[in-house]
CSV table of C-alpha atoms in Angstrom, one decimal:
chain,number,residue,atom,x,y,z
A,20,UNK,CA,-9.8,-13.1,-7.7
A,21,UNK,CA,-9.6,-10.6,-4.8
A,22,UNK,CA,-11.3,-7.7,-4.4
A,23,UNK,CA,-12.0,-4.4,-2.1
A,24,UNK,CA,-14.6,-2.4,-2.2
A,25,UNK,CA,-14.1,0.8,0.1
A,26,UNK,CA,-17.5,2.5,0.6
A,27,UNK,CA,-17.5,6.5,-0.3
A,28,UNK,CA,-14.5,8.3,-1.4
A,29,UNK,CA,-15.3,10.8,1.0
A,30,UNK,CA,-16.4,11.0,4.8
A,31,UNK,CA,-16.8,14.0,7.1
A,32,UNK,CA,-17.4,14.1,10.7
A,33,UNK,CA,-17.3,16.7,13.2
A,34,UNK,CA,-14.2,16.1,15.9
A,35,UNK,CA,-15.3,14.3,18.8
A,36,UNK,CA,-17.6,12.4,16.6
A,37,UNK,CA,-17.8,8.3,15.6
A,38,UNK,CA,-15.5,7.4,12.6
A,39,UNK,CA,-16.6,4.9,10.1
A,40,UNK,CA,-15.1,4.0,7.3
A,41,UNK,CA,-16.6,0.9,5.7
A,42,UNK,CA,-14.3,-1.8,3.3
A,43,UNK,CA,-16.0,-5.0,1.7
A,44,UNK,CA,-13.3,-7.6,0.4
A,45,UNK,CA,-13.9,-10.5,-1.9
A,46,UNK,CA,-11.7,-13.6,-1.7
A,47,UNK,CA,-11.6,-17.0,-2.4
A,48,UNK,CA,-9.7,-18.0,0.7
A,49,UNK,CA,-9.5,-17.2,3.7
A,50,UNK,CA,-7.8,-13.7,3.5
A,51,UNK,CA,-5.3,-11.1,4.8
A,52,UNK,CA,-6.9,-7.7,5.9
A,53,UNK,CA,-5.7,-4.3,6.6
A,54,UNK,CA,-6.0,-1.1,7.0
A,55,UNK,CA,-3.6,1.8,6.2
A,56,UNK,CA,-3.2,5.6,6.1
A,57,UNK,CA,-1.8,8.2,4.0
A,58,UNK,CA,-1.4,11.6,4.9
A,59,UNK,CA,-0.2,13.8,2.0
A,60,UNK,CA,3.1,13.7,0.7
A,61,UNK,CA,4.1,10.6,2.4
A,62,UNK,CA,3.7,6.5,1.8
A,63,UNK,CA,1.4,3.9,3.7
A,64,UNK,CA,1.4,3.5,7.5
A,65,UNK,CA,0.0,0.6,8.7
A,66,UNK,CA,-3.4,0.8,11.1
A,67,UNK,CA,-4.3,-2.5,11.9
A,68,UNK,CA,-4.3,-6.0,10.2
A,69,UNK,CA,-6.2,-9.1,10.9
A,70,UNK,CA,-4.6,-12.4,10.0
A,71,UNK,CA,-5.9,-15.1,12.4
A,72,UNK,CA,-7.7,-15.2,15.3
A,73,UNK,CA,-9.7,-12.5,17.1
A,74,UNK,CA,-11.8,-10.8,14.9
A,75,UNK,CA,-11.9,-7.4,16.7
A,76,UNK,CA,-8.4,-5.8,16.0
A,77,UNK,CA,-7.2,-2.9,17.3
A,78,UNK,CA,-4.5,-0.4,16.2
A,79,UNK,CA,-3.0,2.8,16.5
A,80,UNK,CA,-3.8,6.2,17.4
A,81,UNK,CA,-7.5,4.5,18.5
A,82,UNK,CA,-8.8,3.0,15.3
A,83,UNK,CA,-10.2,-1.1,15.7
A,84,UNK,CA,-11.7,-2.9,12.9
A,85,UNK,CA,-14.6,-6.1,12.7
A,86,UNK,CA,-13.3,-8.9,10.6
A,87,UNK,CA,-17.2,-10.3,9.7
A,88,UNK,CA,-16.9,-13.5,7.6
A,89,UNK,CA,-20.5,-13.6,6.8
A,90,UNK,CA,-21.0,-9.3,5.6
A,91,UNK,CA,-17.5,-9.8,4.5
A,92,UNK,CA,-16.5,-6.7,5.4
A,93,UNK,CA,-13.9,-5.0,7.9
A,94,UNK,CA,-15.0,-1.4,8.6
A,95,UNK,CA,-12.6,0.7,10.7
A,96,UNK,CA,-13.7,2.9,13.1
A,97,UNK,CA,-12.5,5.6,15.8
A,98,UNK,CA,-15.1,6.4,18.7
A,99,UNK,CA,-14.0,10.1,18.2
A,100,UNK,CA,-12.7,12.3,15.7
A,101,UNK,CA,-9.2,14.1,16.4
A,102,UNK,CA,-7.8,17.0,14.0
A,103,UNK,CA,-5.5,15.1,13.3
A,104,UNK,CA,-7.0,11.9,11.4
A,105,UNK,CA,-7.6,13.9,8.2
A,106,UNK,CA,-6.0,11.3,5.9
A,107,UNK,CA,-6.7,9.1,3.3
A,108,UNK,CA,-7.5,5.5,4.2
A,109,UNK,CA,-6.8,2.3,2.1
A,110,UNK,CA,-8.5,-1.2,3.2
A,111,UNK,CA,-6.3,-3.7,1.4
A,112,UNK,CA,-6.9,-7.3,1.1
A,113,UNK,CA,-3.9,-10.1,0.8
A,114,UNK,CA,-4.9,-14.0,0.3
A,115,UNK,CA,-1.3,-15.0,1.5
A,116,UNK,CA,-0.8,-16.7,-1.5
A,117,UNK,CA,2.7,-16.8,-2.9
A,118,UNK,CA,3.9,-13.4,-1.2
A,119,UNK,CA,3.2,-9.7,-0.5
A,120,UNK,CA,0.7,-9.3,-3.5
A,121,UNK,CA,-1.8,-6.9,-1.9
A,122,UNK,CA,-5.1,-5.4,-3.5
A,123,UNK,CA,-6.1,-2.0,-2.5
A,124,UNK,CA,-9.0,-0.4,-2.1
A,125,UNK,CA,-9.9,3.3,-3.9
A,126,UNK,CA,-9.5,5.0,-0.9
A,127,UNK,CA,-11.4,6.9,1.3
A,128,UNK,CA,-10.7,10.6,2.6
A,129,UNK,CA,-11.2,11.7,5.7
A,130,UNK,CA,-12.3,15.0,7.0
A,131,UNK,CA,-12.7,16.4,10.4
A,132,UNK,CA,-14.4,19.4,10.9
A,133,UNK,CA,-13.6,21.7,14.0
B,21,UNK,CA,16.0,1.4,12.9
B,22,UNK,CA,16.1,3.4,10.0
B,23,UNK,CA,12.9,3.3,7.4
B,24,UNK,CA,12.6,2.2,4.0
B,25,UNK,CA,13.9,5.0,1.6
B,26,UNK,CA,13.6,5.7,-1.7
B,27,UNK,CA,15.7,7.9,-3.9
B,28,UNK,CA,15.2,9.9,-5.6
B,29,UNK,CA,11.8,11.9,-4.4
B,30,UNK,CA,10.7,13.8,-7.5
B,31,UNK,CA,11.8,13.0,-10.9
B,32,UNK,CA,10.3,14.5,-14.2
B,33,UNK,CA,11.6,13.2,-17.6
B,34,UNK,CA,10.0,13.3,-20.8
B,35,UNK,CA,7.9,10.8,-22.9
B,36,UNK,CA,10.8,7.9,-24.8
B,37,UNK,CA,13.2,8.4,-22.1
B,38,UNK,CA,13.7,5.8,-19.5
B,39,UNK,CA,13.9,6.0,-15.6
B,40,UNK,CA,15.4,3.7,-12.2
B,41,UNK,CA,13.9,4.4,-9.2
B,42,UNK,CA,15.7,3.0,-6.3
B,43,UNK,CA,14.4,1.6,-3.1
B,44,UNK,CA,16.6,0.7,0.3
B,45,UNK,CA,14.4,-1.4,2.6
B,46,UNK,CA,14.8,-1.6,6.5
B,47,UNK,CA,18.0,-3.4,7.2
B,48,UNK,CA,17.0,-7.3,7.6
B,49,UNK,CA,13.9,-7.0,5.4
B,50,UNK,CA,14.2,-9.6,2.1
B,51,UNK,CA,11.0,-9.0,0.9
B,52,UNK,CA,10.5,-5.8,-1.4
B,53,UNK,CA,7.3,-4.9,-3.2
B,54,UNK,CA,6.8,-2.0,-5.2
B,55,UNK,CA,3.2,-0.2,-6.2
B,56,UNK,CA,2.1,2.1,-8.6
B,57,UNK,CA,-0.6,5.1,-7.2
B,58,UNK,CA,-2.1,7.0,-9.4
B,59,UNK,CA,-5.4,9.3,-9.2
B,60,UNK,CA,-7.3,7.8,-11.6
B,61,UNK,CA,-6.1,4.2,-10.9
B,62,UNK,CA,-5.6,4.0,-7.2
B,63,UNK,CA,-2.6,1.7,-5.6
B,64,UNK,CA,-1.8,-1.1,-7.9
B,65,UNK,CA,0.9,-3.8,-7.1
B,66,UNK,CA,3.5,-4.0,-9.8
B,67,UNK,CA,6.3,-6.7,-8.4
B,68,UNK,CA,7.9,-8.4,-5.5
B,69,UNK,CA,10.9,-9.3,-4.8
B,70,UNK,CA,12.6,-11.7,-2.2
B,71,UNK,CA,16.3,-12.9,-1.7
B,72,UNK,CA,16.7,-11.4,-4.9
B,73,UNK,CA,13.6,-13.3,-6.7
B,74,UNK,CA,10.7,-12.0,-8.3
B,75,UNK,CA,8.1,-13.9,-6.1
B,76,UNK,CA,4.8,-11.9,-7.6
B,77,UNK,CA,4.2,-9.8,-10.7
B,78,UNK,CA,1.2,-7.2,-11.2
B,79,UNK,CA,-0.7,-6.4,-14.1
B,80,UNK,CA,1.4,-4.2,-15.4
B,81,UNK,CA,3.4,-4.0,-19.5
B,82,UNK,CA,7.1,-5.4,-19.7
B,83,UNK,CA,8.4,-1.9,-19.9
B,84,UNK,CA,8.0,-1.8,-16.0
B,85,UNK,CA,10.9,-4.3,-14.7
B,86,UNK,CA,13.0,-4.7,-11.4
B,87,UNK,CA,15.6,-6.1,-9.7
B,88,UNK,CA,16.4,-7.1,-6.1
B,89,UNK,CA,20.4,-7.1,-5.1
B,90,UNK,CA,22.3,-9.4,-2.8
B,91,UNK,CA,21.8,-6.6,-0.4
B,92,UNK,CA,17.9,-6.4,-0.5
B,93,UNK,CA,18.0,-2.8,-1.8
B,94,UNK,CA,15.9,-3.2,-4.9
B,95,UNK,CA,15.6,-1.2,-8.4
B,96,UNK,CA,13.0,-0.5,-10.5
B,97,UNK,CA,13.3,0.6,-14.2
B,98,UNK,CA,10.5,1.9,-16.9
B,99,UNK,CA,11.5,1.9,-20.4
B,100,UNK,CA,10.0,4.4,-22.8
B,101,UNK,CA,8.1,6.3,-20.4
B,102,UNK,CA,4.7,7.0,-21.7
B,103,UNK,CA,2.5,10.4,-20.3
B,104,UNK,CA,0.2,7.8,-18.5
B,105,UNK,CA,3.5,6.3,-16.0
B,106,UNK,CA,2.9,9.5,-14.5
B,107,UNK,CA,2.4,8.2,-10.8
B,108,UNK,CA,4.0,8.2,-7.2
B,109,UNK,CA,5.5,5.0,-6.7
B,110,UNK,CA,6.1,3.3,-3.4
B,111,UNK,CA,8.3,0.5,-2.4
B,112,UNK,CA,7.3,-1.7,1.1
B,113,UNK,CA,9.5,-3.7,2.9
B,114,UNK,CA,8.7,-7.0,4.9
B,115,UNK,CA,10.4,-9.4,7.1
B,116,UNK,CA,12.9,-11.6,7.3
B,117,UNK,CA,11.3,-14.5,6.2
B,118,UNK,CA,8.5,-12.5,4.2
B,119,UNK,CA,5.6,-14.8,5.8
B,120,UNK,CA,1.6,-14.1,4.9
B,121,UNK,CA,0.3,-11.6,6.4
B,122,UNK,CA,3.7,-10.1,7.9
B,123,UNK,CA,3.2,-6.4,7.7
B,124,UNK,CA,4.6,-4.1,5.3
B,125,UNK,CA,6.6,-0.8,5.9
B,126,UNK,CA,6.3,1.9,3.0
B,127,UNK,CA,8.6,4.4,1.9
B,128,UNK,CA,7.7,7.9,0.8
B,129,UNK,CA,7.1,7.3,-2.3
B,130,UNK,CA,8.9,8.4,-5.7
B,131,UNK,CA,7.0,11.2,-7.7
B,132,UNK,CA,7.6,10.8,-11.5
B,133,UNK,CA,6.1,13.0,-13.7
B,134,UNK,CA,6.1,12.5,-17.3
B,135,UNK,CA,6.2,14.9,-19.8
């Protein structure tokens, strides 16, 4: 069975600083990562996904995730902070198997301080 | 292209009485999932739906049901509404041919609130 583990609910930086938000996933085959965002009072926008190949992905608005087989983990991160990535963040994992079945993460929220 | 939508936005009924949500995906998509979120319970996948075929079920009681039509746009329906299906629920759309790892485009979201 998949799983995600999304390290701390909660994560504050100071603009300008380094984001990291850290996911572990669980899955018995090789599997189908991503990262999303909600800001409040609307759905999921997608970040980044890695499906095959390089393991470094990048996204929008500046965030890149790791795919790491052997911590398996993908931890997003930013290299600085902006206002305007207060959000919460889901990691979700996907072992392509039979469809768009996708396991979430708890979440974690993000604030930036001025 | 226009987004997925979902209608309505807000909804509050009362405990017994049932409910349709209704999703429209983004025109070409065949793939339609739909996904409870809830404070205490976090995003949990209740169905999907392509070319009007349940393709994946959650974990969820046979009170929550949908339905895909010829024209992708999918329904959802909760019988006997319980305090607990008190949620926002979002609906994603995929591709075309709704391949692994395609991504997903989220709508807004429904708020239900159950009294």
């Amino acid at each position: 069975a998949q799983s995600v583990t999304q390290l701390g609910s909660h994560v504050s930086v100071s603009e300008g600083a380094l984001v990291l938000l850290r996911c572990n996933y669980s899955s018995s085959v090789p599997p189908y990562l991503f990262w999303y965002v909600q800001y409040p009072n609307q759905g999921l926008q997608l970040l980044l996904k890695y499906t095959t190949g390089a393991t470094l992905v990048k996204g929008i608005n500046g965030f890149e995730a790791e795919f790491k087989k052997s911590e398996t983990s993908f931890h997003l991160t930013k290299p600085s902070a902006h206002m305007s990535d207060a959000a919460e963040y889901f990691c979700a994992v996907s072992d392509g198997t039979g469809g768009f079945k996708t396991i979430f993460g708890a979440g974690t929220r993000l604030f930036v301080k001025a | 292209k226009a987004g997925v939508t979902q209608t309505p936005r807000y909804l509050i009924k009362t405990r017994g009485q049932q409910v349709t949500l209704s999703c429209s995906p983004i025109s070409g998509h065949r793939s339609v999932s739909w996904y409870q979120q809830t404070p205490g319970q976090g995003l949990q996948f209740l169905f999907e739906y392509f070319s009007e075929t349940q393709r994946n079920k959650g974990n969820f009681p046979g009170r929550f049901s949908g339905r895909q039509f010829s024209n992708s746009r999918s329904e959802m329906n909760v019988s006997t509404l319980e305090l607990g299906d008190s949620a926002l629920y979002l609906c994603a759309s995929s591709s075309v041919t709704g391949q692994r790892g395609e991504t997903q485009y989220f709508g807004p979201g429904t708020r239900l609130l159950v009294l």
